[in-house]
Short mmCIF file of C-alpha atoms and ligand atoms in Angstrom, two decimals:
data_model
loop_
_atom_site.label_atom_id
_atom_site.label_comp_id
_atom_site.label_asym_id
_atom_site.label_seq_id
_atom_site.Cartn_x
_atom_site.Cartn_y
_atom_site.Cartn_z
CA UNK A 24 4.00 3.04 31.49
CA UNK A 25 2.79 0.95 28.64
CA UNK A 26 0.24 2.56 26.22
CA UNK A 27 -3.45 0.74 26.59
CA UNK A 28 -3.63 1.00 22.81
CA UNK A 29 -0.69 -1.16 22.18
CA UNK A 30 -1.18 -5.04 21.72
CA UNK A 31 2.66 -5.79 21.61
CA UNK A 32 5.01 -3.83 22.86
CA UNK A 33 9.15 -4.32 22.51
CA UNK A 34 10.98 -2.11 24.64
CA UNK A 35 14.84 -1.96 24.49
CA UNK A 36 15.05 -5.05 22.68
CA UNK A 37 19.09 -6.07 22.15
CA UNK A 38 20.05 -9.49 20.81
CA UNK A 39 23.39 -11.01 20.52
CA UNK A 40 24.58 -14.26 19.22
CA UNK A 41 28.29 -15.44 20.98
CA UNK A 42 29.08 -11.83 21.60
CA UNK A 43 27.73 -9.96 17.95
CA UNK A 44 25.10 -7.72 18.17
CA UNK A 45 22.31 -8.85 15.38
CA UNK A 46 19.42 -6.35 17.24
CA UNK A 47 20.35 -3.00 19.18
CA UNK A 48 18.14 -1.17 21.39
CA UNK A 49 14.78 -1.99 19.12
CA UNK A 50 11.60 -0.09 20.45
CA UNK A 51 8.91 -0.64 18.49
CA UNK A 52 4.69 -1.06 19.32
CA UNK A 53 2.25 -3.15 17.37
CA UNK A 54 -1.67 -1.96 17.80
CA UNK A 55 -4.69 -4.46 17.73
CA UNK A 56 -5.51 -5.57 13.94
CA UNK A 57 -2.53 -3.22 12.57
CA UNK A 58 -0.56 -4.51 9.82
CA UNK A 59 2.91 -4.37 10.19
CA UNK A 60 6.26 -5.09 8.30
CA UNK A 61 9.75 -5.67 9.06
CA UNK A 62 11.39 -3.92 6.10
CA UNK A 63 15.20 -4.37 5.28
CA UNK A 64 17.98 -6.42 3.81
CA UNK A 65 19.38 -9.74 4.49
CA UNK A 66 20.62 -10.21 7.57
CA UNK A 67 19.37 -6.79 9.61
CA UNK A 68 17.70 -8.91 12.05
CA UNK A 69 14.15 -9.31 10.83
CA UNK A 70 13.30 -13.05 11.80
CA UNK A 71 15.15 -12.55 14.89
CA UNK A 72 12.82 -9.93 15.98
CA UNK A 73 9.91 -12.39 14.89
CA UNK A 74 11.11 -14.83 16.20
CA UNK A 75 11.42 -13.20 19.75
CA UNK A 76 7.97 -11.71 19.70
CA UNK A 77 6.63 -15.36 19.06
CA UNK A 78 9.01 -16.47 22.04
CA UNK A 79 11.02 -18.57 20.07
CA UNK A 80 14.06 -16.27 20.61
CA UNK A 81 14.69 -14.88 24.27
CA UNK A 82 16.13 -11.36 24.03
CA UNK A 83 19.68 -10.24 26.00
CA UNK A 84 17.94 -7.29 27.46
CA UNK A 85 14.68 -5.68 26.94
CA UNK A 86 11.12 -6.58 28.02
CA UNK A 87 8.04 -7.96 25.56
CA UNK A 88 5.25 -6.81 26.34
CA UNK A 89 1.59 -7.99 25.33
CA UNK A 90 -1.11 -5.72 26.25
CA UNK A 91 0.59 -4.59 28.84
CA UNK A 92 2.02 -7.92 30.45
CA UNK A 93 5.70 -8.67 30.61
CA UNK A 94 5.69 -11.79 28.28
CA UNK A 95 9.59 -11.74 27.51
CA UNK A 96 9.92 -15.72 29.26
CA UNK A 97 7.07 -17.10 28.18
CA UNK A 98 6.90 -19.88 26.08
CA UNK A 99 5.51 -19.64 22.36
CA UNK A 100 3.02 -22.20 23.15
CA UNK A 101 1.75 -19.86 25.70
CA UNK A 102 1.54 -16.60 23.58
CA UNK A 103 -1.85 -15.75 21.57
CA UNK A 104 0.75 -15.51 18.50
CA UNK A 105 1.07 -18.06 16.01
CA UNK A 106 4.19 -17.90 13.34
CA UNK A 107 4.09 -18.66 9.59
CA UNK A 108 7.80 -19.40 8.82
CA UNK A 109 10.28 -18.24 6.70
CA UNK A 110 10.69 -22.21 5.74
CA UNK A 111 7.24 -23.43 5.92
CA UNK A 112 7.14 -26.94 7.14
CA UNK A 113 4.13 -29.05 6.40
CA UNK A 114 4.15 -32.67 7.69
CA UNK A 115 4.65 -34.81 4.61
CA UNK A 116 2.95 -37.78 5.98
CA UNK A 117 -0.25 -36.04 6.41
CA UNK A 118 -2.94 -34.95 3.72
CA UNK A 119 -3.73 -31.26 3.77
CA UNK A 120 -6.62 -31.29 6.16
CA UNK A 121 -4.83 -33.04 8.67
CA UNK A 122 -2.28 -30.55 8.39
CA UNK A 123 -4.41 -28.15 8.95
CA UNK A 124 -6.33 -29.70 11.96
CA UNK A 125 -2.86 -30.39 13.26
CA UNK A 126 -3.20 -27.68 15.83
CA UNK A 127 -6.62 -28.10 16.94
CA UNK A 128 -6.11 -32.04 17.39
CA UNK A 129 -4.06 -31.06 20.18
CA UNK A 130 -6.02 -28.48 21.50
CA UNK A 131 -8.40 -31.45 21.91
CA UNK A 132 -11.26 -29.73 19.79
CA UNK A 133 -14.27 -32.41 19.11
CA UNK A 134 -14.38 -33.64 15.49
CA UNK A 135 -17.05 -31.86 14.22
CA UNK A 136 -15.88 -28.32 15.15
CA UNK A 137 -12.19 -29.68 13.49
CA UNK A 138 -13.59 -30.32 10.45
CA UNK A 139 -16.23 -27.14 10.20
CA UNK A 140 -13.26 -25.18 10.96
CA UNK A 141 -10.87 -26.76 8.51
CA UNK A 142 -13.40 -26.53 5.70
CA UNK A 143 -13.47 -22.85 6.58
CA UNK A 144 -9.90 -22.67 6.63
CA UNK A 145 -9.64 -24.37 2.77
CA UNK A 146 -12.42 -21.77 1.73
CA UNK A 147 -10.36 -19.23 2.86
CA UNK A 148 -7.25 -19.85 1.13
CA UNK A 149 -9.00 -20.34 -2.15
CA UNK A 150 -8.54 -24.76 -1.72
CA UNK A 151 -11.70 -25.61 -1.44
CA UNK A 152 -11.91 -29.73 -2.18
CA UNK A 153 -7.85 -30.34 -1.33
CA UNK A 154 -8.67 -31.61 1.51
CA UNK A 155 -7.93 -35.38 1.11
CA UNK A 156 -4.83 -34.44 -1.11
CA UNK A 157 -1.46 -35.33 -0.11
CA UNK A 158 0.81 -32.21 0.60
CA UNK A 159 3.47 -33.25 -1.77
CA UNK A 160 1.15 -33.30 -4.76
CA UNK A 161 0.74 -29.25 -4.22
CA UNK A 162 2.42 -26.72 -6.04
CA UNK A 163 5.10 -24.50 -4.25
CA UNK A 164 2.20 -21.63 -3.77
CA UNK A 165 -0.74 -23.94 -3.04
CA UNK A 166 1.60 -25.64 0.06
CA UNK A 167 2.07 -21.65 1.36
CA UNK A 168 -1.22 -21.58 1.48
CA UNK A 169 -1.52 -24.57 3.32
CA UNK A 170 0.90 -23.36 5.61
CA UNK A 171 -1.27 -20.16 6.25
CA UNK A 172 -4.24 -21.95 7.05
CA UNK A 173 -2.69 -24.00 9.31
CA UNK A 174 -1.45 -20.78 11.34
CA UNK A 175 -5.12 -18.85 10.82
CA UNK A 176 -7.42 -22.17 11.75
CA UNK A 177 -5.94 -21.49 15.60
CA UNK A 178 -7.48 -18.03 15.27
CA UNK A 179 -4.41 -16.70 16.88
CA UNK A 180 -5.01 -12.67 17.89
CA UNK A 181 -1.83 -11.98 15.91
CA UNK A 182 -0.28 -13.70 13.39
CA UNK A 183 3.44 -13.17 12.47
CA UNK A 184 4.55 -14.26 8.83
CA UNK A 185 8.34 -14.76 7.70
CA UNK A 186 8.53 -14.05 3.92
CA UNK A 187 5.40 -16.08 3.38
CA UNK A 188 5.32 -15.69 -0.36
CA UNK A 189 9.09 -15.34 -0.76
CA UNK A 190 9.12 -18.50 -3.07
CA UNK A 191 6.11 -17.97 -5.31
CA UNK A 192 6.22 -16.67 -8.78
CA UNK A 193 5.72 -12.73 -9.28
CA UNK A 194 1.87 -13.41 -10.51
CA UNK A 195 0.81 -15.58 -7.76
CA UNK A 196 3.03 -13.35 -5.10
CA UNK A 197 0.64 -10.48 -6.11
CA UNK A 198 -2.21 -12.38 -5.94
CA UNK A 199 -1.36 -13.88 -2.70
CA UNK A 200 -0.87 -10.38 -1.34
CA UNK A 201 -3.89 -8.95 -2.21
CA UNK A 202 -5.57 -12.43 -0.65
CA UNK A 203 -3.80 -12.10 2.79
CA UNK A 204 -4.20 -8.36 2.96
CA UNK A 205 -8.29 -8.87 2.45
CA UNK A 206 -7.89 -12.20 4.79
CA UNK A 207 -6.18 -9.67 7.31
CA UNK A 208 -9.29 -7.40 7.22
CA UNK A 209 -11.83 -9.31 7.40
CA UNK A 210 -10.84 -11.60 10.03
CA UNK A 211 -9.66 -8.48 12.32
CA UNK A 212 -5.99 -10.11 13.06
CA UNK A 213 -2.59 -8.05 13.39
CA UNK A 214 -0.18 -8.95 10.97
CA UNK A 215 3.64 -8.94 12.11
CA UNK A 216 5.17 -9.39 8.51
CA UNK A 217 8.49 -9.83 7.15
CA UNK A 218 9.96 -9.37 4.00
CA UNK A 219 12.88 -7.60 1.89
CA UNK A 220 10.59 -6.71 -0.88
CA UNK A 221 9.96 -2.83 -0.24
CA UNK A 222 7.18 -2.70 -2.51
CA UNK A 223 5.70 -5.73 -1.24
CA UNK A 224 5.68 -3.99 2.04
CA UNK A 225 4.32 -0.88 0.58
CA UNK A 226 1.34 -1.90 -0.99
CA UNK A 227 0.15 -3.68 1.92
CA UNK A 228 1.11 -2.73 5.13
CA UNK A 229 -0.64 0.17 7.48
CA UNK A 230 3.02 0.58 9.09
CA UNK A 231 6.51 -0.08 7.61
CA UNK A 232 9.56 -0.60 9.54
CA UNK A 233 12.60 -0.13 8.03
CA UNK A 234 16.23 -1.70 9.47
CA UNK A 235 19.49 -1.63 8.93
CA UNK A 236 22.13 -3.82 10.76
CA UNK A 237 19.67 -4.68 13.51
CA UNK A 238 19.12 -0.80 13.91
CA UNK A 239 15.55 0.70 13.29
CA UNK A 240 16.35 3.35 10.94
CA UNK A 241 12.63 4.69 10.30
CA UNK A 242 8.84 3.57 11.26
CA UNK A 243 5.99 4.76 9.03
CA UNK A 244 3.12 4.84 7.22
CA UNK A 245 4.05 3.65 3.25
CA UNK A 246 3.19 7.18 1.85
CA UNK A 247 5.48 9.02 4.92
CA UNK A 248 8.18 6.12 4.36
CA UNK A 249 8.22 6.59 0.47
CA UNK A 250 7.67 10.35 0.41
CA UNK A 251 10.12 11.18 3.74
CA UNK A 252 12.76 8.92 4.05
CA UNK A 253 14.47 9.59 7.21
CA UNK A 254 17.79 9.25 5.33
CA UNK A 255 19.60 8.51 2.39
CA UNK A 256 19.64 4.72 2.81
CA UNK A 257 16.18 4.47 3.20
CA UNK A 258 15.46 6.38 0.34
CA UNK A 259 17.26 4.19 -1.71
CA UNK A 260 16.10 0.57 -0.15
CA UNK A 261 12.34 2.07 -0.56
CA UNK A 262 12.49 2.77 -4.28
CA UNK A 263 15.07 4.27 -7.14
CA UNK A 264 16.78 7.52 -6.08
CA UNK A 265 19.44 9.74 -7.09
CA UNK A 266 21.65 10.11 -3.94
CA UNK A 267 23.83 12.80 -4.55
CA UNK A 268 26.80 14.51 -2.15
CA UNK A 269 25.89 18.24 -1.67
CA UNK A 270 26.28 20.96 0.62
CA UNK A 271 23.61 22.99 2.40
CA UNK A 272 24.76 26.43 1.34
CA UNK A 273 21.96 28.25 3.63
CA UNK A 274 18.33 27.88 4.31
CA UNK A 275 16.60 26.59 1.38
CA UNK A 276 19.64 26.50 -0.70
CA UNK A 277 21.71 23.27 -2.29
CA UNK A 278 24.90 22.83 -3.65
CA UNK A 279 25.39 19.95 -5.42
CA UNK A 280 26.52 18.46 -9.23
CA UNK A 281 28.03 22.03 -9.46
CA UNK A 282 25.29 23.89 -9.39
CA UNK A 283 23.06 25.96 -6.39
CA UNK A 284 19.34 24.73 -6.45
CA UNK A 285 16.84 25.98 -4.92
CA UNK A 286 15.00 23.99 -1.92
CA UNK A 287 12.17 23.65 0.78
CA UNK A 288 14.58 22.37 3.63
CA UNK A 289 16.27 24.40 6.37
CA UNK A 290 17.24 24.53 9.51
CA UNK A 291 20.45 22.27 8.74
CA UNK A 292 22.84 25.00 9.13
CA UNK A 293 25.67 27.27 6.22
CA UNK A 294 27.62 25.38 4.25
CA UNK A 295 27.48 21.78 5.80
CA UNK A 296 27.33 18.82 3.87
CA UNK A 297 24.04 16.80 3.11
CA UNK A 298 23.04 13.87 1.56
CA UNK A 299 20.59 15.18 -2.04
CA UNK A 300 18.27 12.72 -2.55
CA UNK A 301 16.09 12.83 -6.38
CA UNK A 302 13.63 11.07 -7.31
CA UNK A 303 14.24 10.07 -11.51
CA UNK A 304 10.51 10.24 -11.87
CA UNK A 305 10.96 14.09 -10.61
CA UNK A 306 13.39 15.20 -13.01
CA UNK A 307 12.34 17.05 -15.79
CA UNK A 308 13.73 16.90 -19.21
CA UNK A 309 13.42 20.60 -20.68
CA UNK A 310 15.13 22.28 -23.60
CA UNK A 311 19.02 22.17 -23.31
CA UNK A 312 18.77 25.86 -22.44
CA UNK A 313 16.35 26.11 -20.03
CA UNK A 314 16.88 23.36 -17.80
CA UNK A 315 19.05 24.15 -14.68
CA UNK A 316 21.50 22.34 -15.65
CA UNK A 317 22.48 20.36 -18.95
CA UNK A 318 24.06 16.92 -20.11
CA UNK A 319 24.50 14.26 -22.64
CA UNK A 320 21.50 10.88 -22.74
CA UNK A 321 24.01 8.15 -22.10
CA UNK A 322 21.40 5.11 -22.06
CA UNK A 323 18.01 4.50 -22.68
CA UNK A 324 15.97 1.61 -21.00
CA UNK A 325 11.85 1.05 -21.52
CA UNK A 326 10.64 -0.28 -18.35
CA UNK A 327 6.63 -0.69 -19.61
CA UNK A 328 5.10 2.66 -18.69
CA UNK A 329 8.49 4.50 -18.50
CA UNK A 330 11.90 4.98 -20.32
CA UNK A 331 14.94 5.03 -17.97
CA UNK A 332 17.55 7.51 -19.24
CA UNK A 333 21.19 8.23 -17.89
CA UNK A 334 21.87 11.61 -18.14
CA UNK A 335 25.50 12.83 -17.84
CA UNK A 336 26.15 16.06 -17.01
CA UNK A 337 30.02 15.93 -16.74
CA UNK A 338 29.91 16.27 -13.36
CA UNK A 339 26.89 13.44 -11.99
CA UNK A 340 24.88 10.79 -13.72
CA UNK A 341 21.37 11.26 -13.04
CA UNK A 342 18.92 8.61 -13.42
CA UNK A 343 15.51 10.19 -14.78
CA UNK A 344 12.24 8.42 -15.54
CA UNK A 345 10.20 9.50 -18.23
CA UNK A 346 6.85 8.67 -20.41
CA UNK A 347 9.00 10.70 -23.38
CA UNK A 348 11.95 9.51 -24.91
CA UNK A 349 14.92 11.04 -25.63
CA UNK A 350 17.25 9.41 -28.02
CA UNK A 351 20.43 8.24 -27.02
CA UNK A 352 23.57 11.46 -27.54
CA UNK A 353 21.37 13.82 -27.01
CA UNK A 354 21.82 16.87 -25.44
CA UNK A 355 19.09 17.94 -23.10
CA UNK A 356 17.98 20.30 -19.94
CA UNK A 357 17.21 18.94 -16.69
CA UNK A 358 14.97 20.90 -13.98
CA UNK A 359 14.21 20.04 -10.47
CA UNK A 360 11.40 21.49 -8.48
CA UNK A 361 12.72 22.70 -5.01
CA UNK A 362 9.90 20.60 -3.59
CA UNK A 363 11.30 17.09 -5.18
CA UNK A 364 14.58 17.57 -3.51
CA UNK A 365 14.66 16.24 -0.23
CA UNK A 366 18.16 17.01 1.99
CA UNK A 367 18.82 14.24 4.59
CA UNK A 368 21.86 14.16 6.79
CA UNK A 369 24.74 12.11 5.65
CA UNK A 370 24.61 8.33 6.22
CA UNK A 371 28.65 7.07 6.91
CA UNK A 372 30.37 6.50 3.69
CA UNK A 373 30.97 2.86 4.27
CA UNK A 374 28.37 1.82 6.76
CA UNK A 375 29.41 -0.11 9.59
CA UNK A 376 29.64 -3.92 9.19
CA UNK A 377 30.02 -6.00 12.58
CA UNK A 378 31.52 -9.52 12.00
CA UNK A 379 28.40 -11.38 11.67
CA UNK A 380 27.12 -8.91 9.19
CA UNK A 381 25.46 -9.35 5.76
CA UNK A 382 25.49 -12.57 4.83
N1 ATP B 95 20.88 -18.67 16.03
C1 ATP B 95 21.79 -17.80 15.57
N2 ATP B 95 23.08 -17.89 15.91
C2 ATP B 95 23.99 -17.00 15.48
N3 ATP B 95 23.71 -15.98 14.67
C3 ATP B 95 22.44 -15.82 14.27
C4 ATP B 95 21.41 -16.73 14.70
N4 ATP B 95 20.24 -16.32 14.16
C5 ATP B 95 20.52 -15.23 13.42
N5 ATP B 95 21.83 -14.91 13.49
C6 ATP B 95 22.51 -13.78 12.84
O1 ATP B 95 21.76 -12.62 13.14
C7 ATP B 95 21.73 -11.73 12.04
C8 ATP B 95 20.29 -11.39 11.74
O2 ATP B 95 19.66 -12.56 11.24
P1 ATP B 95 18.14 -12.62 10.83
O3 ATP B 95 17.83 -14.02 10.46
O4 ATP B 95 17.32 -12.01 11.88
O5 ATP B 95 18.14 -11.69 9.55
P2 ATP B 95 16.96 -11.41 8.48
O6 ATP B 95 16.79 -9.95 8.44
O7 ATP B 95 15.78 -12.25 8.78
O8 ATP B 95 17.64 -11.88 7.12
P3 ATP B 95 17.00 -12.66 5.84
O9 ATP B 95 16.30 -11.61 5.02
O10 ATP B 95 18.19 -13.18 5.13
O11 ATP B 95 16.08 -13.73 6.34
C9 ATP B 95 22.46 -12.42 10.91
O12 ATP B 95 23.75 -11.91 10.86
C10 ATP B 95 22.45 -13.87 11.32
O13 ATP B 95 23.57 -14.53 10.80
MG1 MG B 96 14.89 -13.86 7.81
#
């Protein structure tokens, strides 16, 4: 049975184009006025997920359901979904309020509920007054606006949104994103949002979804997703890591860069291997004969609030991140807290790559 909670539902969800898989086996749930993100990296299948909850996309096997309903052959047009896509298209001929009105023009709405609504819409987006303008005299992140009032003005019950700010500027990306997460809130619409921009997704989503060669490989809340990655990949698409070969020597005990550390993980068996994941911003820089173990400052980077240092310690290059600089040749102690070392079973060595793979 389908969960009452659960506006969308995709159960089983395979895709394949002329015989590749691009989604396997995808089960995933979407709840009323939750936003949501499709996390991953080029070509793991995100659009074609979207694009199959908004109908545009029939599945090979699996059922869509929407609040309970079997929607998997219904048209998009049919669907209480509308889609910002990944290439907006706004109709050059018309001037932005006609753009926007586009939709409820042919929902036959009378004129003066059009043009209250569209004057909402333009409020909205922060363009009030562009009404009359043409479309082509807008800048690149005015037009994405456009294009997301033209999706909201339906008042669809969930809106999915392909990249929508993948080709604005990093100030106006961040400004957009705080705008659509407060637009999300206040209207009371679930977001279904895509992007490739992990911190993007973690600063505003309420659930991230992170995939991998049309494979789900973890679904979480930002803090779980960034603070328990399910696995080494993860770890490193959701942030900077040290990912490290070891061997679980016994409960609560890692072998790894030639050295036993202590840990907080067990229950992965004696002396099997294990993927050591590190944060660089929980590596400690100590006095050369303290730390755990010792090596060499290879490079030094400032990043704005932190200096990135290499550290070689013969044996492993660890990337630590510091407010405290340590000149270049160096020789300093590093020390790891068992609690900021998180053992994840091994990912394969060369991940799988099916013909119509990574672009
Ligand atoms: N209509 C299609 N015909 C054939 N292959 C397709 C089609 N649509 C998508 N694919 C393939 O499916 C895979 C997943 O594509 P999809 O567009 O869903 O990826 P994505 O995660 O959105 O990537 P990006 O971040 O680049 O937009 C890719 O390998 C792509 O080439
Ligand atoms: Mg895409």
């Amino acid at each position: 049975m389908i969960e009452q909670k659960h506006l969308i539902d995709l159960k089983g969800i395979s895709k394949e184009f002329d015989g590749t898989t691009v989604l396997s086996n995808i089960d995933l749930y979407v709840r009323k006025n939750e936003f949501l993100t499709l996390l991953g990296p080029s070509g793991c299948g995100k659009t074609t997920t979207l694009r199959i909850i908004g109908g545009f996309e029939y599945p090979t096997t699996g059922t869509v359901y929407f609040e309970g309903k079997d929607i998997t052959e219904l048209p998009p047009y049919k669907r209480s979904v509308n889609t910002v896509f990944q290439k907006y298209a706004l109709f050059p001929h018309l001037n932005v309020q006609d753009n926007i009105a586009f939709g409820l023009k042919i929902k036959k709405l009378h004129k003066d509920e059009i043009k209250k609504r569209v004057n909402r819409m333009l409020d909205l987006v922060n363009l009030k007054g562009y009404g009359k303008r043409s479309v082509e005299s807008l800048s690149g992140g005015q037009q994405q606006r456009i294009a997301i009032a033209r999706a909201l003005v339906n008042e669809p019950e969930v809106l999915l949104l392909d990249e929508p700010l993948g080709a604005l500027d990093l100030k106006l990306r961040k400004e957009m994103q705080l705008e659509l997460k407060s637009m999300q809130q206040r209207l009371g619409i679930t977001f279904i949002y895509v992007t490739h921009d992990q911190e993007e997704a973690l600063t505003m989503s309420d659930t991230v979804v992170v995939m991998r060669d049309g494979v789900i490989l973890q679904i979480g809340d930002p803090k779980t997703i960034y603070d328990e990655p399910a696995n080494a990949f993860v770890a490193d698409f959701i942030g900077e890591s040290n990912i490290l070969r070891g061997t679980m020597v016994c409960d609560e005990m890692v072998h790894f860069s030639g050295y036993d550390f202590p840990c907080v993980d067990s229950g992965f068996g004696e002396n099997v291997p294990v993927d050591v994941v590190i944060r660089p911003e929980d590596i400690m820089i100590v006095g050369d004969d303290i730390g755990q173990i010792s090596g060499i400052v290879t490079s030094v980077l400032f990043k704005g609030v932190h200096y990135e240092m290499m550290i070689d310690t013969g044996e492993t290059e660890f990337k630590v991140h510091s407010t405290v600089m340590q000149p270049q040749g160096s020789q300093v102690g590093l020390s790891i807290v068992p609690y900021n070392i998180h053992i994840m079973h091994p990912m394969p060595q060369e991940p799988e790559i099916d013909e119509g793979g990574e672009e």
